Tab-separated table of C-alpha atoms in Angstrom:
chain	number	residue	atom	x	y	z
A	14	UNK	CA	-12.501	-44.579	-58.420
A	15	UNK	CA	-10.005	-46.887	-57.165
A	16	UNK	CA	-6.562	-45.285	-55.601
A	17	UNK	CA	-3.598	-47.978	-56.269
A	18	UNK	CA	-0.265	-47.983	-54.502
A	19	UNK	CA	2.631	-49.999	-55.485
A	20	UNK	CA	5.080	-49.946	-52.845
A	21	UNK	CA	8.816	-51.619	-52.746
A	22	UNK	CA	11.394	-51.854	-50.031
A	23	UNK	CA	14.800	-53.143	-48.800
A	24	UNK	CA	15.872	-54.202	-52.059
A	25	UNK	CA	19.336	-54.391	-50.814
A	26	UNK	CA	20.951	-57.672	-52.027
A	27	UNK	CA	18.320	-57.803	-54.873
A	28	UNK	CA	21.058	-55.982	-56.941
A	29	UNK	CA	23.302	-58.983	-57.195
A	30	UNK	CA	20.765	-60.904	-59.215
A	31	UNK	CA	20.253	-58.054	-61.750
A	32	UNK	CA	17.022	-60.039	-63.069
A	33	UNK	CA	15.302	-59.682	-59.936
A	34	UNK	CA	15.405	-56.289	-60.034
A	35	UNK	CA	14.442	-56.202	-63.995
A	36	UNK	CA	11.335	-58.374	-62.983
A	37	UNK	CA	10.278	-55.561	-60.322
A	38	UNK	CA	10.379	-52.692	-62.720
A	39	UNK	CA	7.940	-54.811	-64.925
A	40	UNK	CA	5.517	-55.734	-62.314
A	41	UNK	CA	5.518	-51.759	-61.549
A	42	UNK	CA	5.262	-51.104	-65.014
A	43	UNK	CA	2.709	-53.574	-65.364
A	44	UNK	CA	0.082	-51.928	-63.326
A	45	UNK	CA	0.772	-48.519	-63.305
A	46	UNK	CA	-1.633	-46.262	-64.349
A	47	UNK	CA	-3.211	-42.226	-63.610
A	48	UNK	CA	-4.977	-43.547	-60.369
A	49	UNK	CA	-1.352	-45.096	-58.963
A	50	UNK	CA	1.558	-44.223	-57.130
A	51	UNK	CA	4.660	-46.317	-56.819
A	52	UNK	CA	6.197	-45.699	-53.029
A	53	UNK	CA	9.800	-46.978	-52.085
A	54	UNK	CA	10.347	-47.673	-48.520
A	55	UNK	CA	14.067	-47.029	-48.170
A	56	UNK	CA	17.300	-49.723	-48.110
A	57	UNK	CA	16.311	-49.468	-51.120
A	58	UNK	CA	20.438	-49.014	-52.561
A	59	UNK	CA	22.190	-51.915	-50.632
A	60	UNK	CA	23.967	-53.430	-48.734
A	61	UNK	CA	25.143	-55.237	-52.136
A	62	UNK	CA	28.361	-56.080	-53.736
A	63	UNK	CA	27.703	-53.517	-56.785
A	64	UNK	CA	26.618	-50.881	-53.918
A	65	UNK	CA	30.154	-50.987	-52.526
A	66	UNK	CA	32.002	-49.957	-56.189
A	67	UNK	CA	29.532	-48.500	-57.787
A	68	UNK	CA	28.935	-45.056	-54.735
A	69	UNK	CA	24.487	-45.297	-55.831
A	70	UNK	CA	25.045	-45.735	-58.987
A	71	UNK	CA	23.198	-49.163	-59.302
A	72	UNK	CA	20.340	-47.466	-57.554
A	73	UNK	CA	19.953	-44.286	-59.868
A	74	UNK	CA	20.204	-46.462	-62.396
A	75	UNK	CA	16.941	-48.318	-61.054
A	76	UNK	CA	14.870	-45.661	-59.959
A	77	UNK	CA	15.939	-43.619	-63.244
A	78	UNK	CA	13.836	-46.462	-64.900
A	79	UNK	CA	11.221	-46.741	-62.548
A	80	UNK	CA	10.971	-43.288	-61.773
A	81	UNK	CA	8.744	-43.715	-58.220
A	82	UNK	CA	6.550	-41.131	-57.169
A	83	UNK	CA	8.107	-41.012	-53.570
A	84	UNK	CA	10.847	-42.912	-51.942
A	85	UNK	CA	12.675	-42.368	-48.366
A	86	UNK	CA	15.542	-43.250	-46.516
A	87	UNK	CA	16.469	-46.843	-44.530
A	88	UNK	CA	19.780	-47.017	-42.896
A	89	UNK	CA	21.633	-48.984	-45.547
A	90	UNK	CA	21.079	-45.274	-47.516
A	91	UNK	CA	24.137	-44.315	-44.595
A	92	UNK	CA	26.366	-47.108	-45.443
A	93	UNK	CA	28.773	-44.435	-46.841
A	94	UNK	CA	29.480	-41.042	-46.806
A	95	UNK	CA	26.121	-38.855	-45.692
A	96	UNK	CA	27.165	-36.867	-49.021
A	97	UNK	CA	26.531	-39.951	-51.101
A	98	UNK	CA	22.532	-40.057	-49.708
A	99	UNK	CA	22.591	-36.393	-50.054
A	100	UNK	CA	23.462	-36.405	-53.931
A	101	UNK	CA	21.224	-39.805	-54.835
A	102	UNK	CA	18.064	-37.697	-53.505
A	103	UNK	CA	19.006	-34.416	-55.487
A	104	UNK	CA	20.041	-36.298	-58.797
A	105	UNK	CA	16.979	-39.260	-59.216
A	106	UNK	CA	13.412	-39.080	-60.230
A	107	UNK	CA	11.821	-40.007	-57.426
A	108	UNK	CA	10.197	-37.122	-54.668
A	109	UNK	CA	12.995	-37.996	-51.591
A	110	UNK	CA	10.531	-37.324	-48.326
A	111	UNK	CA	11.759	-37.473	-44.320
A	112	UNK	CA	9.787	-36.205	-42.041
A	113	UNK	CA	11.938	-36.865	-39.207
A	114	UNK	CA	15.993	-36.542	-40.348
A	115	UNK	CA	17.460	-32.982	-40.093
A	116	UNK	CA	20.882	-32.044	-39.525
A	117	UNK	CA	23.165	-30.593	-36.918
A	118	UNK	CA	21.670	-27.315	-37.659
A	119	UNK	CA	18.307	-28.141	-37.120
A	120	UNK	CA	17.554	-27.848	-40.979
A	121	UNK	CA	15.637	-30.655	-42.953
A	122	UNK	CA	18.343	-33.892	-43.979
A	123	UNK	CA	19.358	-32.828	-47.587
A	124	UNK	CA	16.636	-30.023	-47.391
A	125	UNK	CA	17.782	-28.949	-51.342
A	126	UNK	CA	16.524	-31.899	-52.309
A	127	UNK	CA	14.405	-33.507	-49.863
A	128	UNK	CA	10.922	-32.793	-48.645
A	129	UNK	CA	8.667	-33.590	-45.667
A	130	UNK	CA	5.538	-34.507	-47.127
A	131	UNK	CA	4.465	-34.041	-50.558
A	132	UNK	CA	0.995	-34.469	-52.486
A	133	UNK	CA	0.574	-36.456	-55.818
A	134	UNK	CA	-2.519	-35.788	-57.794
A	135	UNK	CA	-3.699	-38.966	-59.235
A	136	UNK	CA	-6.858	-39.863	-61.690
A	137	UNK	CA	-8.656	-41.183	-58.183
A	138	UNK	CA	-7.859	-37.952	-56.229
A	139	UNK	CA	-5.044	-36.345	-53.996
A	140	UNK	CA	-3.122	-38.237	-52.548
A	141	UNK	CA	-0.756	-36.963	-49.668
A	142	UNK	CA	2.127	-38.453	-48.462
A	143	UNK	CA	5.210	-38.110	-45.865
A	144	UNK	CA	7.898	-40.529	-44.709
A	145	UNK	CA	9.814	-41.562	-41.535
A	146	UNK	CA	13.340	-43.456	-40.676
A	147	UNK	CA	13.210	-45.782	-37.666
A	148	UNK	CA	14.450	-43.552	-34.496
A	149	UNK	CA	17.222	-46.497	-33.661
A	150	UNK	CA	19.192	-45.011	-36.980
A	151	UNK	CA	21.233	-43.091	-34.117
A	152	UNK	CA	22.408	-46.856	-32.558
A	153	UNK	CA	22.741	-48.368	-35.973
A	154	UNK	CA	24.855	-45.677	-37.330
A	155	UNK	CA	26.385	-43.952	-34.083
A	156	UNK	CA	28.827	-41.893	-36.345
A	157	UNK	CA	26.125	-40.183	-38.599
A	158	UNK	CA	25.969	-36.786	-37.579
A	159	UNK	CA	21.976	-36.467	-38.229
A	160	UNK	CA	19.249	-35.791	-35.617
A	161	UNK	CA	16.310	-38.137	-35.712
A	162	UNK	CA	12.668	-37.348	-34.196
A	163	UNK	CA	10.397	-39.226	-32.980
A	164	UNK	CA	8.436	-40.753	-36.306
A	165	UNK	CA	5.039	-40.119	-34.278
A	166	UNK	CA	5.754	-36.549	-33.517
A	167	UNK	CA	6.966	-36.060	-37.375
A	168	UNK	CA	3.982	-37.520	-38.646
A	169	UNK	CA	1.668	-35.740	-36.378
A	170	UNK	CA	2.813	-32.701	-37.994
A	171	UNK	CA	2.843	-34.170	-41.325
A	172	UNK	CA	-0.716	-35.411	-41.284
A	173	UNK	CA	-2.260	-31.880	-40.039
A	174	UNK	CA	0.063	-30.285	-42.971
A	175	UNK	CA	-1.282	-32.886	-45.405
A	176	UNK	CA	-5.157	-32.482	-44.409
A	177	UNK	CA	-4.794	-28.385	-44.904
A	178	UNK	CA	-3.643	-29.504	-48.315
A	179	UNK	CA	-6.734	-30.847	-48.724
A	180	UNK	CA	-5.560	-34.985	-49.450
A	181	UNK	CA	-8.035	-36.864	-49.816
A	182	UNK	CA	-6.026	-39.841	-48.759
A	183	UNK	CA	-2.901	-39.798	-46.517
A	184	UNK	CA	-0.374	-42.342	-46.920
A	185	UNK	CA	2.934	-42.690	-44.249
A	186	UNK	CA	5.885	-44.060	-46.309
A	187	UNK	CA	8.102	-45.940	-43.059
A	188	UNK	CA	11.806	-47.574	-42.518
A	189	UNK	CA	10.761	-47.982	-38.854
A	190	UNK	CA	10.063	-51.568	-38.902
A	191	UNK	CA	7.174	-51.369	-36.037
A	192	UNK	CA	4.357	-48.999	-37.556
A	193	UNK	CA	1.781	-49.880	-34.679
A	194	UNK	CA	2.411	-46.724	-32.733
A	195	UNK	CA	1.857	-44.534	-35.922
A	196	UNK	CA	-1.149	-46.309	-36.848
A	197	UNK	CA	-2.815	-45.838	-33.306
A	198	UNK	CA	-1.946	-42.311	-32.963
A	199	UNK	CA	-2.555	-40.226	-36.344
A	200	UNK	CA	-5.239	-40.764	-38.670
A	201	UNK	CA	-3.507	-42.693	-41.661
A	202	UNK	CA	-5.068	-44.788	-44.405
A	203	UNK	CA	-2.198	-46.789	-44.748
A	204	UNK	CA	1.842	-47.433	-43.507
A	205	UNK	CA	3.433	-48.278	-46.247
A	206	UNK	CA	6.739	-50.183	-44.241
A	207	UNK	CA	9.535	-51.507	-44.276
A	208	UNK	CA	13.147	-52.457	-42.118
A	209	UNK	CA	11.829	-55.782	-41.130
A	210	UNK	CA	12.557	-58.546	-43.830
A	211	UNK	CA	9.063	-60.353	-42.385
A	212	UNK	CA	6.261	-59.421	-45.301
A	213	UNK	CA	2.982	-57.906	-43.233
A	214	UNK	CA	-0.427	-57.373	-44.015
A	215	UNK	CA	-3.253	-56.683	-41.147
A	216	UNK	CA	-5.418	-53.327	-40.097
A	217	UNK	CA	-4.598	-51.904	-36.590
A	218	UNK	CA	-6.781	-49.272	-35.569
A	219	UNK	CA	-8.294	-48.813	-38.622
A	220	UNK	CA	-5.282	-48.229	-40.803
A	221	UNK	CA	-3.713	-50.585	-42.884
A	222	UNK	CA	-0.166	-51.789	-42.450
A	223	UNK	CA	1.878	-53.334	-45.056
A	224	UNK	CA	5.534	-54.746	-45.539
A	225	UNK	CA	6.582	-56.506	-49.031
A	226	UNK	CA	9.608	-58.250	-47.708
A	227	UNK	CA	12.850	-58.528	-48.635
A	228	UNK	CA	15.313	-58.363	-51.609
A	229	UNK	CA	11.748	-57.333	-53.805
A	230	UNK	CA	10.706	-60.846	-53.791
A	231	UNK	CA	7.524	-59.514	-53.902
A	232	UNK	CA	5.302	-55.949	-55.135
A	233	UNK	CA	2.463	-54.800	-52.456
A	234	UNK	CA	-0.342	-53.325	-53.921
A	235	UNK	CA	-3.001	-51.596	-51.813
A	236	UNK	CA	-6.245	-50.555	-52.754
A	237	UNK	CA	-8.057	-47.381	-51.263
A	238	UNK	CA	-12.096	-47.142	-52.376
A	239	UNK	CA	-14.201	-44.909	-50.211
A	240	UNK	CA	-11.983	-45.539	-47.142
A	241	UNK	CA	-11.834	-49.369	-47.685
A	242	UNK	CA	-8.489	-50.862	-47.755
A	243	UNK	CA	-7.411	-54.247	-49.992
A	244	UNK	CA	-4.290	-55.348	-50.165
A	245	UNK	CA	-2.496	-58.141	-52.999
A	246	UNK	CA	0.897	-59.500	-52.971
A	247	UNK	CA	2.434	-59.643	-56.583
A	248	UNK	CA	5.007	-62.267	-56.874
A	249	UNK	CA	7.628	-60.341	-58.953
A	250	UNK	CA	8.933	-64.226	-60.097
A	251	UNK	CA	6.036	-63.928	-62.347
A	252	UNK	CA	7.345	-61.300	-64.509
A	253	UNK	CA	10.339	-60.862	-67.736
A	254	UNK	CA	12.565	-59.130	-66.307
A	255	UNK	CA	12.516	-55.737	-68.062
A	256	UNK	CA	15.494	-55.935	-70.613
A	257	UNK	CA	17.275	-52.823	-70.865
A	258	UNK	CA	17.405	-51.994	-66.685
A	259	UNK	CA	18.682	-56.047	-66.068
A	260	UNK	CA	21.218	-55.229	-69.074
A	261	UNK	CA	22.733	-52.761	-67.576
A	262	UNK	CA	23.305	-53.601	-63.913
A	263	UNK	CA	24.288	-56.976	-65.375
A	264	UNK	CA	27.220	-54.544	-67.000
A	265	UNK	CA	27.871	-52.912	-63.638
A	266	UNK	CA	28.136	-55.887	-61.639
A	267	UNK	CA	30.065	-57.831	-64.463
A	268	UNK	CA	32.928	-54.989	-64.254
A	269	UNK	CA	34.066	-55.735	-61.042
A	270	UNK	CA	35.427	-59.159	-61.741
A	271	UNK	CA	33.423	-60.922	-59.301
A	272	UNK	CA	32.974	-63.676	-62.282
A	273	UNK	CA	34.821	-66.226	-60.810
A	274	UNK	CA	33.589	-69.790	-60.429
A	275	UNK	CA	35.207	-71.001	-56.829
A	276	UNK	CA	33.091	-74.331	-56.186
A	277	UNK	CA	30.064	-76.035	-57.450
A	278	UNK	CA	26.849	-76.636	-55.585
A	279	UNK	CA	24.771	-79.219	-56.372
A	280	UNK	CA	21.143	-79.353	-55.933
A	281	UNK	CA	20.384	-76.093	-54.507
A	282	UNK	CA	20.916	-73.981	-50.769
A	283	UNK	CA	19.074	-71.535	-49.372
A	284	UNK	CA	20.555	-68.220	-48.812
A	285	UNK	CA	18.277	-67.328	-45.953
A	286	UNK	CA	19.921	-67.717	-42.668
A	287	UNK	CA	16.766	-66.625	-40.216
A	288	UNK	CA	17.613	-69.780	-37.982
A	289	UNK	CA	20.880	-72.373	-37.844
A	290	UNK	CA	21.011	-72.803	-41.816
A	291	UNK	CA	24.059	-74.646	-44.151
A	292	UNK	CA	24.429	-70.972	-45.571
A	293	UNK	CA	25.548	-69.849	-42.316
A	294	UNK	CA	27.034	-72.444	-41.051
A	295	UNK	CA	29.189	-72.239	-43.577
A	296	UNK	CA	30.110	-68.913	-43.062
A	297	UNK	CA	30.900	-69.140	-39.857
A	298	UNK	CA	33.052	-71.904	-40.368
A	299	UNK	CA	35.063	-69.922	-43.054
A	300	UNK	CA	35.442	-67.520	-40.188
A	301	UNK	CA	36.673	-69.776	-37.646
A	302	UNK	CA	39.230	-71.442	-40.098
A	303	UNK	CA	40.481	-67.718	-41.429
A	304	UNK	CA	41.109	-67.462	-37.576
A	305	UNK	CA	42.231	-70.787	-36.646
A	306	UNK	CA	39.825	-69.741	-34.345
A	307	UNK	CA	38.259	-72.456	-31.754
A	308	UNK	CA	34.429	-70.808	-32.539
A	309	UNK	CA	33.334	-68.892	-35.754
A	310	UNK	CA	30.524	-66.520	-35.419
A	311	UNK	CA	28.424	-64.973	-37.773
A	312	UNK	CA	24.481	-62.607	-37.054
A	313	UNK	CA	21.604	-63.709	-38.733
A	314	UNK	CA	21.062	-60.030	-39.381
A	315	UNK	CA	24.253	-59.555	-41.088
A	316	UNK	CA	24.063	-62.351	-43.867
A	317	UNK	CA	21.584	-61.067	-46.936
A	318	UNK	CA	19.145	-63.027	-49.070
A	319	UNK	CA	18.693	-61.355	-52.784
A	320	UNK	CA	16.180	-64.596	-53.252
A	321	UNK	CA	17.735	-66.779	-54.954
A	322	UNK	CA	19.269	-70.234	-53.829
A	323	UNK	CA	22.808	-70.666	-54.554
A	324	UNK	CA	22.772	-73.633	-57.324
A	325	UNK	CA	25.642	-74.776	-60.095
A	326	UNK	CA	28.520	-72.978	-59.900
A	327	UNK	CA	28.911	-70.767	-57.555
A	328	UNK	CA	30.947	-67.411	-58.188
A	329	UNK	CA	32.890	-64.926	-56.353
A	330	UNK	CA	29.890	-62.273	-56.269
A	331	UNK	CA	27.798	-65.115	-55.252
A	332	UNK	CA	30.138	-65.569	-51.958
A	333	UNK	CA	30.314	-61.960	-51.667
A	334	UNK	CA	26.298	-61.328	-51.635
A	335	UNK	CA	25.975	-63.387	-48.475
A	336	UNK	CA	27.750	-60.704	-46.853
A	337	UNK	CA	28.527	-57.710	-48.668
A	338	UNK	CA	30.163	-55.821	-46.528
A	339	UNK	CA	34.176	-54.860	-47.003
A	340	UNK	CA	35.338	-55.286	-43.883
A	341	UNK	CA	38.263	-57.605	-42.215
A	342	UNK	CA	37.963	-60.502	-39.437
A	343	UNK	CA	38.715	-60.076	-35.765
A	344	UNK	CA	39.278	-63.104	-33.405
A	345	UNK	CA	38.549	-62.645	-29.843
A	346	UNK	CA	39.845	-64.367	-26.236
A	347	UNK	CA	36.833	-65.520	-24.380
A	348	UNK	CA	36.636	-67.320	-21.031
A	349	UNK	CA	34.083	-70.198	-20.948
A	350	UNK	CA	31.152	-68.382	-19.171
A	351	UNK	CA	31.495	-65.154	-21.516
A	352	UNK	CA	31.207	-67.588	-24.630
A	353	UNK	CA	27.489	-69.171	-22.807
A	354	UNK	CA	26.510	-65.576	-22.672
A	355	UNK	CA	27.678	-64.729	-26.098
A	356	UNK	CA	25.511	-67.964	-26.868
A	357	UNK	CA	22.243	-66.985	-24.859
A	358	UNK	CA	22.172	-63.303	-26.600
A	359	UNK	CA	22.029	-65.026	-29.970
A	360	UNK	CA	18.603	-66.880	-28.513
A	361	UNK	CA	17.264	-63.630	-27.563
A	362	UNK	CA	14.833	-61.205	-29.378
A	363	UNK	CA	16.763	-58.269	-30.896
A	364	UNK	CA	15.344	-54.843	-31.797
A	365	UNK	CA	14.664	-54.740	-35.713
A	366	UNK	CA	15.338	-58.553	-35.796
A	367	UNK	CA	13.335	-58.720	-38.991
A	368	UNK	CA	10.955	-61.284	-36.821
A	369	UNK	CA	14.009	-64.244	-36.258
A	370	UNK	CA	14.001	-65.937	-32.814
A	371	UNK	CA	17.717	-66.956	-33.018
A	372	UNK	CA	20.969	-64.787	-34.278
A	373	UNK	CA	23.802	-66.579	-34.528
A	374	UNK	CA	25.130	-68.821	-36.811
A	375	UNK	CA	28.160	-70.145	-35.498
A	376	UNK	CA	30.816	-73.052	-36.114
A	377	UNK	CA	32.813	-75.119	-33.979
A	378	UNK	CA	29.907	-74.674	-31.086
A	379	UNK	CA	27.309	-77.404	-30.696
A	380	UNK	CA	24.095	-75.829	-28.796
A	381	UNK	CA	21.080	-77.814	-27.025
A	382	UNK	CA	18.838	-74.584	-26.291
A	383	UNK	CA	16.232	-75.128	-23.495
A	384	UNK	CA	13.442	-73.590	-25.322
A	385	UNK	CA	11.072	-73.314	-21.858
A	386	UNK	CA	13.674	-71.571	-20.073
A	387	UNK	CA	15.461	-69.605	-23.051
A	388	UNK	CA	18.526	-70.989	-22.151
A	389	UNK	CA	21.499	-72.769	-23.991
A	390	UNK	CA	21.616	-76.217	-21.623
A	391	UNK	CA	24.342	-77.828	-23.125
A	392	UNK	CA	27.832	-76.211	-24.598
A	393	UNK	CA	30.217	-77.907	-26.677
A	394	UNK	CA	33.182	-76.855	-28.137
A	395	UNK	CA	35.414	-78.803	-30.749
A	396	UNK	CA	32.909	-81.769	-29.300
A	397	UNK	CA	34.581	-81.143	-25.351
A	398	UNK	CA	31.908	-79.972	-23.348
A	399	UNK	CA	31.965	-76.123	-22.295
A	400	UNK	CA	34.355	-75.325	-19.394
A	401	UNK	CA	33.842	-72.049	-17.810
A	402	UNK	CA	37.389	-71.398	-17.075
A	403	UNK	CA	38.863	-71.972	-20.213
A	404	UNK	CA	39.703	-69.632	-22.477
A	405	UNK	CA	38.204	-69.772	-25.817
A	406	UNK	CA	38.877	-68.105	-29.729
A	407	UNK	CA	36.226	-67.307	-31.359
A	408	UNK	CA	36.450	-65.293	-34.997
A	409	UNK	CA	33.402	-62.533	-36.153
A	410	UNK	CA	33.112	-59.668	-37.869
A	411	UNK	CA	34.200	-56.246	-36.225
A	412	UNK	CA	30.664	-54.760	-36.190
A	413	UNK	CA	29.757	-57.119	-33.344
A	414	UNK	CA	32.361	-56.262	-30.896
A	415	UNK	CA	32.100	-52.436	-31.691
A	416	UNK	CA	28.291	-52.358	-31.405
A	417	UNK	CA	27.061	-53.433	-28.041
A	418	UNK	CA	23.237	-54.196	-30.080
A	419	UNK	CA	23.555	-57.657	-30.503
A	420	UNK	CA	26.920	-58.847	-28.307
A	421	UNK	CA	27.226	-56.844	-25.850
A	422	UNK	CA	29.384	-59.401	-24.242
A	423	UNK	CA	31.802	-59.128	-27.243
A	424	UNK	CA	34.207	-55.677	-26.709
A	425	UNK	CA	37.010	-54.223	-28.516
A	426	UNK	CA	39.271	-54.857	-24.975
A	427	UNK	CA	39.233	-58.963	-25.963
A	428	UNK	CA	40.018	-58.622	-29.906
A	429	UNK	CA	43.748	-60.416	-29.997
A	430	UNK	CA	44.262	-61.024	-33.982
A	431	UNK	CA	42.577	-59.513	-37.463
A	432	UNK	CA	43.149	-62.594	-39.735
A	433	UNK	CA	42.002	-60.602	-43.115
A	434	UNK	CA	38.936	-60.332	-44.576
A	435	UNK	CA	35.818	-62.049	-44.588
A	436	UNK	CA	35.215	-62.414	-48.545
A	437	UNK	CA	38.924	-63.915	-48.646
A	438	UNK	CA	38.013	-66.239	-45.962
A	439	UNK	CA	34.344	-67.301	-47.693
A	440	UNK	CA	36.291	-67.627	-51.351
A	441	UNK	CA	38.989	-70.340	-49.570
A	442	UNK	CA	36.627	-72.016	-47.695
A	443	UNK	CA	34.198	-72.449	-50.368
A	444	UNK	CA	37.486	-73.660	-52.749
A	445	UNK	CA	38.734	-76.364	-49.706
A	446	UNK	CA	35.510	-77.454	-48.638
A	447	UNK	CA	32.416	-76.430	-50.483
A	448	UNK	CA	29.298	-75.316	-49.850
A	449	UNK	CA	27.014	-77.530	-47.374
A	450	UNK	CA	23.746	-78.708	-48.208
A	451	UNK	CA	22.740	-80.966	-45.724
A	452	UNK	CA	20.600	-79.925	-42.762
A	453	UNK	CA	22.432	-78.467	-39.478
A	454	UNK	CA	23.551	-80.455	-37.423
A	455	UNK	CA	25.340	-78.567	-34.470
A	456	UNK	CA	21.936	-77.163	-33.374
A	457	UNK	CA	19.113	-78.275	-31.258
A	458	UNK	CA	16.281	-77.411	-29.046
A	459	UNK	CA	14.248	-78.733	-26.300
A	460	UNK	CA	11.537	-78.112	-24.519
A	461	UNK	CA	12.561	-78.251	-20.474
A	462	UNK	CA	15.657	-79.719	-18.875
């Protein structure tokens, strides 16, 4: 007999479009029977608007309805308080598994309520399963107080634990984002990942690795007969959104008073901002004008998608979505060669990048980016070619001169102003100016000088 397994992840800005979530739970629904077993693969509560206001509660109500067999935890589940992550696991349906998070003490992450591995006894046999948390959760989160193991050494363990439980299959739930190394060194029928926004679907080493995607644009099913692995993408665009779960996160978001219209869009933009895109141009520009700033400077990987375009009128949550985080502006002094490097480390790869080639969306910079080299070959600033002496303000967001991941040319030592916050300065750009919808313009690459 057949073993099915649904499996979700990184949900995250899904939340602000309560239908998308609704249409998940009825694709699950949809095709769950005894022989399945619905995985989540952590960031699976935000970052949001609702997940800001609401401490989980948009979550629990989600996996309340779903009730998944197993679920684990990204880093987004350590946006706030480690007690918040503590009490979701103890308090919802789902199994909570980490095989590689303990705490100070040595002891299992939320060990009352959390366990390593666990096996799930379905119509098509047993079915054993454990999950793991990317080891970089330590760089993303420098001020959680957990230890993290290395996710092969965790499931090394896990997998001999699982096979003296006699499972018939074995199953690694992941928020690691690269599942190669797992699949070449333990004997796994599948990775079930996630942590990179790219959707994946190949075999390495005789395991099968899978990633849905973002903001559950789509449901991975993979099907396990006699060793053999299939996989099938389910759009969940192609489902009602189930009523009564849609109703009420429509309720929680609606409470916060996020309703209000602030411009009109029309046509339609893409939120997606994976390479120089309107959507983050415009953000950036909201940033540099909050700043009266000479450069504005949003990361790709900060900016979230829930999947659908903005369109019509466009509302406070809307603005919010893009980046919904509750945090204030800084505005930094730059001299002309430290703004080229801040340039050249948005061209380059970044760990976790989610598979995008370029991070930055900026405004008030025009770029010519030597693609043969990996170079930016021509600056411009305010349309005045770059001058390495000058001295240059640029306005971001504080997580890139705090974090040394992405910038580490940006430091605390050059912040000079905090001109409020960036919602603010998205709602009163979007009321002066709108929302673009034309192609960018200040970007462009070449191949060779």
């Amino acid at each position: 007999m057949t073993l099915r397994l649904l499996h979700y992840a990184d949900l995250e800005a899904a939340y602000d479009v309560p239908e998308r979530v609704g249409r998940l739970a009825t694709a699950i629904r949809k095709r769950r029977d005894d022989r399945t077993v619905v995985t989540g693969g952590g960031d699976d509560t935000g970052p949001c608007v609702v997940d800001f206001e609401s401490d989980g509660g948009h979550a629990a109500t989600f996996l309340d309805a779903v009730e998944p067999d197993v679920e684990t935890f990204g880093n987004h589940e350590f946006d706030g308080p480690t007690e918040s992550a503590r009490r979701l696991a103890g308090e919802t349906p789902p199994t909570w598994l980490t095989a590689n998070l303990s705490e100070a003490d040595g002891r299992r992450f939320a060990a009352e309520a959390t366990e390593p591995w666990t096996v799930v006894d379905t119509a098509a046999g047993r079915v054993g399963l454990f999950a793991v948390t990317t080891p970089v959760l330590g760089d993303i989160k420098p001020d959680l107080e957990l230890d993290i193991r290395d996710p092969v050494a965790a499931a090394t363990e896990a997998v001999d634990a699982l096979r003296d439980a006699d499972a018939e299959t074995v199953v690694c739930v992941s928020h690691c984002g690269d599942d190669e190394p797992i699949a070449r060194a333990v004997d796994v029928d599948a990775v079930l990942g996630g942590h990179v926004h790219e959707p994946r679907d190949e075999v390495v080493a005789g395991t099968r690795l899978v990633r849905p995607g973002a903001a559950g644009e789509h449901l991975v099913e993979v099907r396990i007969d006699d060793g053999e692995t299939e996989t099938r993408f389910h759009d969940v665009t192609d489902h009602e959104p189930d009523p009564a779960l849609t109703g009420e996160l429509r309720g929680q978001l609606d409470a916060l008073g996020l309703d209000e219209v602030v411009t009109h869009v029309d046509g339609s933009v893409d939120r997606r901002a994976r390479e120089p895109s309107p959507v983050g141009t415009f953000v950036a520009e909201s940033f540099r004008r909050a700043g009266d700033a000479d450069v504005g400077l949003v990361n790709s990987r900060t900016m979230r998608d829930c999947g659908v375009p903005l369109s019509g009128a466009v509302r406070r949550v809307d603005l919010h979505s893009l980046v919904p985080f509750p945090t204030g502006l800084v505005t930094v002094e730059l001299d002309g060669d430290e703004l080229r490097s801040v340039v050249r480390e948005a061209g380059e790869e970044h760990r976790d990048q989610d598979g995008a080639r370029w991070n930055g969306q900026f405004a008030g910079l025009d770029v010519v980016w030597d693609a043969d080299r990996d170079v930016p070959a021509e600056l411009s600033v305010r349309g005045e070619p770059l001058a390495d002496d000058a001295t240059y303000r640029l306005t971001t967001i504080p997580y890139l001169v705090v974090e040394d991941i992405e910038f580490p040319t940006l430091t605390e030592d050059q912040v000079v102003a905090e001109p409020g916050t960036i919602h603010e300065a998205m709602v009163a750009h979007a009321e002066r100016a709108g929302i673009p919808t034309e192609p960018v313009e200040w970007f462009q690459r070449v191949d060779g000088p």
